mmCIF file of C-alpha atoms in Angstrom:
data_model
loop_
_atom_site.group_PDB
_atom_site.id
_atom_site.type_symbol
_atom_site.label_atom_id
_atom_site.label_comp_id
_atom_site.label_asym_id
_atom_site.label_seq_id
_atom_site.Cartn_x
_atom_site.Cartn_y
_atom_site.Cartn_z
ATOM 1 C CA UNK A 1 -3.134 4.918 -27.378
ATOM 2 C CA UNK A 2 -6.291 3.309 -28.756
ATOM 3 C CA UNK A 3 -5.674 0.330 -26.499
ATOM 4 C CA UNK A 4 -5.323 2.634 -23.507
ATOM 5 C CA UNK A 5 -8.584 4.397 -24.377
ATOM 6 C CA UNK A 6 -10.393 1.045 -24.436
ATOM 7 C CA UNK A 7 -8.715 -0.043 -21.203
ATOM 8 C CA UNK A 8 -9.760 3.120 -19.365
ATOM 9 C CA UNK A 9 -13.080 3.684 -21.152
ATOM 10 C CA UNK A 10 -12.093 7.120 -22.446
ATOM 11 C CA UNK A 11 -14.254 8.145 -25.408
ATOM 12 C CA UNK A 12 -15.344 4.518 -25.883
ATOM 13 C CA UNK A 13 -16.959 1.870 -23.721
ATOM 14 C CA UNK A 14 -14.453 0.167 -21.459
ATOM 15 C CA UNK A 15 -13.438 -3.078 -23.171
ATOM 16 C CA UNK A 16 -10.389 -4.940 -21.893
ATOM 17 C CA UNK A 17 -10.436 -7.500 -24.692
ATOM 18 C CA UNK A 18 -10.393 -4.724 -27.297
ATOM 19 C CA UNK A 19 -7.628 -2.975 -25.364
ATOM 20 C CA UNK A 20 -5.557 -6.148 -25.457
ATOM 21 C CA UNK A 21 -6.091 -6.472 -29.200
ATOM 22 C CA UNK A 22 -4.617 -3.054 -29.849
ATOM 23 C CA UNK A 23 -1.852 -3.431 -27.283
ATOM 24 C CA UNK A 24 -0.895 -6.694 -28.990
ATOM 25 C CA UNK A 25 -0.656 -5.008 -32.402
ATOM 26 C CA UNK A 26 1.674 -2.352 -30.984
ATOM 27 C CA UNK A 27 3.615 -4.842 -28.875
ATOM 28 C CA UNK A 28 4.279 -7.006 -31.933
ATOM 29 C CA UNK A 29 5.995 -3.965 -33.462
ATOM 30 C CA UNK A 30 8.257 -3.580 -30.442
ATOM 31 C CA UNK A 31 6.389 -0.766 -28.667
ATOM 32 C CA UNK A 32 7.749 -0.984 -25.105
ATOM 33 C CA UNK A 33 4.832 0.648 -23.307
ATOM 34 C CA UNK A 34 2.344 -1.530 -25.171
ATOM 35 C CA UNK A 35 4.364 -4.594 -24.187
ATOM 36 C CA UNK A 36 4.293 -3.478 -20.556
ATOM 37 C CA UNK A 37 0.581 -2.639 -20.587
ATOM 38 C CA UNK A 38 -0.260 -5.941 -22.243
ATOM 39 C CA UNK A 39 1.873 -7.659 -19.602
ATOM 40 C CA UNK A 40 -0.284 -6.045 -16.908
ATOM 41 C CA UNK A 41 -3.410 -7.353 -18.635
ATOM 42 C CA UNK A 42 -1.970 -10.878 -18.664
ATOM 43 C CA UNK A 43 -0.837 -10.577 -15.049
ATOM 44 C CA UNK A 44 -4.272 -9.441 -13.882
ATOM 45 C CA UNK A 45 -6.360 -11.475 -16.330
ATOM 46 C CA UNK A 46 -8.100 -8.478 -17.855
ATOM 47 C CA UNK A 47 -9.282 -9.098 -21.407
ATOM 48 C CA UNK A 48 -7.137 -12.241 -21.648
ATOM 49 C CA UNK A 49 -6.666 -15.345 -19.547
ATOM 50 C CA UNK A 50 -4.353 -14.769 -16.593
ATOM 51 C CA UNK A 51 -0.882 -15.927 -17.599
ATOM 52 C CA UNK A 52 2.079 -14.951 -15.404
ATOM 53 C CA UNK A 53 4.574 -16.495 -17.798
ATOM 54 C CA UNK A 54 3.344 -14.372 -20.691
ATOM 55 C CA UNK A 55 3.259 -11.308 -18.452
ATOM 56 C CA UNK A 56 6.914 -11.894 -17.565
ATOM 57 C CA UNK A 57 7.856 -12.360 -21.215
ATOM 58 C CA UNK A 58 6.231 -9.066 -22.158
ATOM 59 C CA UNK A 59 7.688 -7.199 -19.187
ATOM 60 C CA UNK A 60 11.132 -8.504 -20.118
ATOM 61 C CA UNK A 61 10.791 -7.272 -23.705
ATOM 62 C CA UNK A 62 9.907 -3.801 -22.449
ATOM 63 C CA UNK A 63 12.491 -3.889 -19.644
ATOM 64 C CA UNK A 64 15.212 -4.708 -22.170
ATOM 65 C CA UNK A 65 14.273 -1.455 -23.917
ATOM 66 C CA UNK A 66 14.782 0.424 -20.640
ATOM 67 C CA UNK A 67 11.152 1.072 -19.654
ATOM 68 C CA UNK A 68 11.262 1.656 -15.874
ATOM 69 C CA UNK A 69 7.677 0.492 -15.252
ATOM 70 C CA UNK A 70 8.445 -2.817 -16.955
ATOM 71 C CA UNK A 71 11.642 -3.244 -14.942
ATOM 72 C CA UNK A 72 9.705 -2.628 -11.726
ATOM 73 C CA UNK A 73 6.917 -5.015 -12.741
ATOM 74 C CA UNK A 74 9.372 -7.733 -13.724
ATOM 75 C CA UNK A 75 11.189 -7.217 -10.420
ATOM 76 C CA UNK A 76 7.914 -7.765 -8.588
ATOM 77 C CA UNK A 77 7.352 -11.011 -10.505
ATOM 78 C CA UNK A 78 10.831 -12.188 -9.473
ATOM 79 C CA UNK A 79 10.209 -11.181 -5.859
ATOM 80 C CA UNK A 80 6.901 -13.054 -5.685
ATOM 81 C CA UNK A 81 7.883 -15.954 -7.923
ATOM 82 C CA UNK A 82 5.065 -15.355 -10.403
ATOM 83 C CA UNK A 83 5.792 -16.815 -13.832
ATOM 84 C CA UNK A 84 9.457 -17.217 -12.890
ATOM 85 C CA UNK A 85 11.372 -18.806 -10.027
ATOM 86 C CA UNK A 86 11.568 -16.574 -6.994
ATOM 87 C CA UNK A 87 14.789 -14.568 -7.108
ATOM 88 C CA UNK A 88 15.214 -11.741 -4.578
ATOM 89 C CA UNK A 89 18.595 -10.716 -5.967
ATOM 90 C CA UNK A 90 17.162 -10.543 -9.470
ATOM 91 C CA UNK A 91 14.256 -8.505 -8.133
ATOM 92 C CA UNK A 92 16.644 -6.053 -6.452
ATOM 93 C CA UNK A 93 18.667 -5.687 -9.639
ATOM 94 C CA UNK A 94 15.553 -4.766 -11.615
ATOM 95 C CA UNK A 95 14.153 -2.501 -8.896
ATOM 96 C CA UNK A 96 17.494 -0.700 -8.753
ATOM 97 C CA UNK A 97 17.550 -0.094 -12.506
ATOM 98 C CA UNK A 98 14.061 1.420 -12.359
ATOM 99 C CA UNK A 99 14.787 3.320 -9.134
ATOM 100 C CA UNK A 100 17.843 4.903 -10.734
ATOM 101 C CA UNK A 101 15.493 6.134 -13.466
ATOM 102 C CA UNK A 102 13.431 7.900 -10.791
ATOM 103 C CA UNK A 103 10.399 5.603 -10.704
ATOM 104 C CA UNK A 104 8.870 6.056 -7.220
ATOM 105 C CA UNK A 105 7.283 2.592 -7.096
ATOM 106 C CA UNK A 106 10.683 1.017 -7.741
ATOM 107 C CA UNK A 107 12.362 3.239 -5.151
ATOM 108 C CA UNK A 108 9.751 2.097 -2.643
ATOM 109 C CA UNK A 109 10.132 -1.563 -3.592
ATOM 110 C CA UNK A 110 13.913 -1.428 -3.361
ATOM 111 C CA UNK A 111 13.617 0.342 -0.013
ATOM 112 C CA UNK A 112 11.440 -2.511 1.204
ATOM 113 C CA UNK A 113 14.051 -5.028 0.127
ATOM 114 C CA UNK A 114 16.719 -3.103 2.049
ATOM 115 C CA UNK A 115 14.541 -2.872 5.147
ATOM 116 C CA UNK A 116 13.714 -6.584 5.101
ATOM 117 C CA UNK A 117 17.126 -7.751 3.932
ATOM 118 C CA UNK A 118 15.742 -9.530 0.858
ATOM 119 C CA UNK A 119 18.310 -9.986 -1.895
ATOM 120 C CA UNK A 120 20.580 -7.451 -0.182
ATOM 121 C CA UNK A 121 21.987 -6.981 3.304
ATOM 122 C CA UNK A 122 19.552 -5.314 5.668
ATOM 123 C CA UNK A 123 20.135 -1.563 5.629
ATOM 124 C CA UNK A 124 17.610 0.669 7.396
ATOM 125 C CA UNK A 125 19.424 3.851 6.406
ATOM 126 C CA UNK A 126 19.409 2.779 2.772
ATOM 127 C CA UNK A 127 15.720 1.935 3.072
ATOM 128 C CA UNK A 128 14.958 5.394 4.501
ATOM 129 C CA UNK A 129 16.871 7.090 1.707
ATOM 130 C CA UNK A 130 14.858 5.223 -0.910
ATOM 131 C CA UNK A 131 11.546 5.722 0.876
ATOM 132 C CA UNK A 132 12.267 9.451 1.004
ATOM 133 C CA UNK A 133 12.946 9.608 -2.726
ATOM 134 C CA UNK A 134 9.592 7.976 -3.417
ATOM 135 C CA UNK A 135 7.773 9.896 -0.674
ATOM 136 C CA UNK A 136 8.973 13.206 -2.090
ATOM 137 C CA UNK A 137 7.288 12.191 -5.345
ATOM 138 C CA UNK A 138 4.011 11.684 -3.469
ATOM 139 C CA UNK A 139 3.830 7.879 -3.253
ATOM 140 C CA UNK A 140 1.588 7.204 -0.214
ATOM 141 C CA UNK A 141 3.072 3.778 0.554
ATOM 142 C CA UNK A 142 6.522 5.342 0.782
ATOM 143 C CA UNK A 143 5.233 8.239 2.881
ATOM 144 C CA UNK A 144 3.687 5.735 5.302
ATOM 145 C CA UNK A 145 6.856 3.645 5.522
ATOM 146 C CA UNK A 146 9.011 6.713 6.044
ATOM 147 C CA UNK A 147 6.672 7.825 8.822
ATOM 148 C CA UNK A 148 6.963 4.399 10.431
ATOM 149 C CA UNK A 149 10.763 4.556 10.252
ATOM 150 C CA UNK A 150 10.706 7.914 12.053
ATOM 151 C CA UNK A 151 8.211 6.655 14.630
ATOM 152 C CA UNK A 152 10.341 3.618 15.461
ATOM 153 C CA UNK A 153 13.761 5.207 14.925
ATOM 154 C CA UNK A 154 14.819 2.788 12.204
ATOM 155 C CA UNK A 155 17.609 4.177 10.036
ATOM 156 C CA UNK A 156 16.888 7.675 11.362
ATOM 157 C CA UNK A 157 16.674 9.273 14.769
ATOM 158 C CA UNK A 158 13.283 8.672 16.394
ATOM 159 C CA UNK A 159 11.138 11.739 15.707
ATOM 160 C CA UNK A 160 7.397 11.543 16.351
ATOM 161 C CA UNK A 161 6.675 14.941 14.841
ATOM 162 C CA UNK A 162 8.397 13.928 11.609
ATOM 163 C CA UNK A 163 6.537 10.620 11.682
ATOM 164 C CA UNK A 164 3.230 12.475 11.962
ATOM 165 C CA UNK A 165 4.154 14.686 9.033
ATOM 166 C CA UNK A 166 4.642 11.731 6.721
ATOM 167 C CA UNK A 167 1.662 9.815 8.087
ATOM 168 C CA UNK A 168 -0.458 12.899 7.402
ATOM 169 C CA UNK A 169 0.708 13.085 3.784
ATOM 170 C CA UNK A 170 -0.200 9.432 3.220
ATOM 171 C CA UNK A 171 -3.451 9.701 5.196
ATOM 172 C CA UNK A 172 -4.548 12.640 3.052
ATOM 173 C CA UNK A 173 -4.290 10.297 0.051
ATOM 174 C CA UNK A 174 -6.534 7.726 1.714
ATOM 175 C CA UNK A 175 -3.852 5.315 2.969
ATOM 176 C CA UNK A 176 -5.726 3.339 5.644
ATOM 177 C CA UNK A 177 -2.748 2.230 7.716
ATOM 178 C CA UNK A 178 -1.375 5.780 7.768
ATOM 179 C CA UNK A 179 -4.754 7.044 8.932
ATOM 180 C CA UNK A 180 -4.757 4.486 11.743
ATOM 181 C CA UNK A 181 -1.159 5.140 12.804
ATOM 182 C CA UNK A 182 -1.752 8.883 12.776
ATOM 183 C CA UNK A 183 -4.854 8.267 14.869
ATOM 184 C CA UNK A 184 -2.689 6.492 17.459
ATOM 185 C CA UNK A 185 -0.325 9.466 17.516
ATOM 186 C CA UNK A 186 -3.256 11.822 18.171
ATOM 187 C CA UNK A 187 -4.725 9.523 20.807
ATOM 188 C CA UNK A 188 -1.419 9.262 22.680
ATOM 189 C CA UNK A 189 -0.188 12.798 21.986
ATOM 190 C CA UNK A 190 3.024 11.718 20.269
ATOM 191 C CA UNK A 191 4.360 14.302 17.826
ATOM 192 C CA UNK A 192 1.051 16.188 17.921
ATOM 193 C CA UNK A 193 -1.195 17.555 20.624
ATOM 194 C CA UNK A 194 -3.424 14.896 22.155
ATOM 195 C CA UNK A 195 -6.792 15.021 20.397
ATOM 196 C CA UNK A 196 -9.225 12.158 20.923
ATOM 197 C CA UNK A 197 -11.730 13.566 18.451
ATOM 198 C CA UNK A 198 -9.155 13.656 15.655
ATOM 199 C CA UNK A 199 -7.955 10.175 16.596
ATOM 200 C CA UNK A 200 -11.507 8.873 16.342
ATOM 201 C CA UNK A 201 -12.029 10.586 12.972
ATOM 202 C CA UNK A 202 -8.879 9.030 11.568
ATOM 203 C CA UNK A 203 -9.701 5.591 12.938
ATOM 204 C CA UNK A 204 -13.105 5.793 11.287
ATOM 205 C CA UNK A 205 -11.574 6.654 7.910
ATOM 206 C CA UNK A 206 -9.363 3.583 8.144
ATOM 207 C CA UNK A 207 -12.105 1.403 9.640
ATOM 208 C CA UNK A 208 -14.418 2.261 6.736
ATOM 209 C CA UNK A 209 -11.724 0.804 4.469
ATOM 210 C CA UNK A 210 -11.793 -2.416 6.472
ATOM 211 C CA UNK A 211 -8.618 -2.020 8.508
ATOM 212 C CA UNK A 212 -8.862 -4.380 11.461
ATOM 213 C CA UNK A 213 -6.701 -2.354 13.874
ATOM 214 C CA UNK A 214 -8.765 0.782 13.258
ATOM 215 C CA UNK A 215 -12.023 -1.072 13.925
ATOM 216 C CA UNK A 216 -10.680 -2.418 17.212
ATOM 217 C CA UNK A 217 -9.416 1.024 18.186
ATOM 218 C CA UNK A 218 -12.817 2.567 17.512
ATOM 219 C CA UNK A 219 -14.512 -0.134 19.553
ATOM 220 C CA UNK A 220 -12.168 0.570 22.450
ATOM 221 C CA UNK A 221 -12.678 4.336 22.270
ATOM 222 C CA UNK A 222 -16.458 4.025 22.288
ATOM 223 C CA UNK A 223 -16.370 1.391 25.042
ATOM 224 C CA UNK A 224 -14.232 3.537 27.339
ATOM 225 C CA UNK A 225 -15.305 7.010 26.283
ATOM 226 C CA UNK A 226 -12.755 9.802 26.124
ATOM 227 C CA UNK A 227 -13.918 12.693 28.256
ATOM 228 C CA UNK A 228 -15.850 15.311 26.354
ATOM 229 C CA UNK A 229 -14.359 14.257 23.019
ATOM 230 C CA UNK A 230 -15.857 10.784 22.613
ATOM 231 C CA UNK A 231 -19.069 9.856 24.407
ATOM 232 C CA UNK A 232 -19.193 6.327 25.770
ATOM 233 C CA UNK A 233 -21.493 4.213 23.624
ATOM 234 C CA UNK A 234 -22.052 0.486 24.045
ATOM 235 C CA UNK A 235 -23.953 0.384 20.760
ATOM 236 C CA UNK A 236 -21.117 1.913 18.743
ATOM 237 C CA UNK A 237 -18.484 -0.088 20.595
ATOM 238 C CA UNK A 238 -20.308 -3.335 19.837
ATOM 239 C CA UNK A 239 -20.726 -2.309 16.200
ATOM 240 C CA UNK A 240 -17.006 -1.806 15.602
ATOM 241 C CA UNK A 241 -15.886 -4.787 17.672
ATOM 242 C CA UNK A 242 -18.324 -6.918 15.714
ATOM 243 C CA UNK A 243 -16.853 -5.629 12.448
ATOM 244 C CA UNK A 244 -13.396 -6.626 13.670
ATOM 245 C CA UNK A 245 -14.628 -9.963 14.975
ATOM 246 C CA UNK A 246 -16.124 -10.752 11.563
ATOM 247 C CA UNK A 247 -12.568 -10.562 10.236
ATOM 248 C CA UNK A 248 -11.587 -13.306 12.654
ATOM 249 C CA UNK A 249 -9.929 -11.178 15.330
ATOM 250 C CA UNK A 250 -9.933 -13.040 18.657
ATOM 251 C CA UNK A 251 -9.397 -9.913 20.782
ATOM 252 C CA UNK A 252 -12.530 -8.358 19.291
ATOM 253 C CA UNK A 253 -14.575 -11.471 20.143
ATOM 254 C CA UNK A 254 -13.221 -11.347 23.695
ATOM 255 C CA UNK A 255 -14.113 -7.652 23.970
ATOM 256 C CA UNK A 256 -17.653 -8.425 22.810
ATOM 257 C CA UNK A 257 -18.037 -11.213 25.366
ATOM 258 C CA UNK A 258 -16.772 -8.899 28.105
ATOM 259 C CA UNK A 259 -19.256 -6.219 27.063
ATOM 260 C CA UNK A 260 -22.127 -8.704 27.145
ATOM 261 C CA UNK A 261 -21.253 -9.354 30.766
ATOM 262 C CA UNK A 262 -20.997 -5.621 31.475
#
């Protein structure tokens, strides 16, 4: 607990090196959560030099004691090949152990593996089931993915209204891609009443987080104007296209060149 207080700066100045010192003392005594937390510090290079191999070793110690967070973290290391050889089947095995313990991040990760067919046969229905378990626990990434599955009809019947519901839950938690996708639904009137003003508001939330698609969408809306909802504005259109172009997007550069000739 003292290590956690130093890590988070609760009651003391934030000090990652001091946090690691106390996590190490607890980890050396077999404390699973301290082993996992210290593994995170090694993985991210906070308070210690970044060392994926040591992170894996610590995650494994905690995972062997049944800590779901450690099992999920070790699964991620196997999936990405960080500190260990890449092993999708090993990642799935660890994600499944943690998912069966109810950890939403592991349910989401295992759902991803099912959707992509990594380490397991592709199974959209299985992916949806796992995304729903995590989404019901409030994980925004899972809520977004479940919304996308409903929008596209992957593993479930296509249902735009249901897609909007899950996008909204993720968007309310600040998930940029959910905000953008929900904006598209409002712009096109899929699953919700068409509302250009709400679409623009959602695009701006995502654009302010740097999402390329949202910046392009805002540029387009201001370039074209949308009736009484969005007033045509070359200045605002150029601003958002330029933001997207700065991220290397060719279509944004082409839109800017076209506007200069306008």
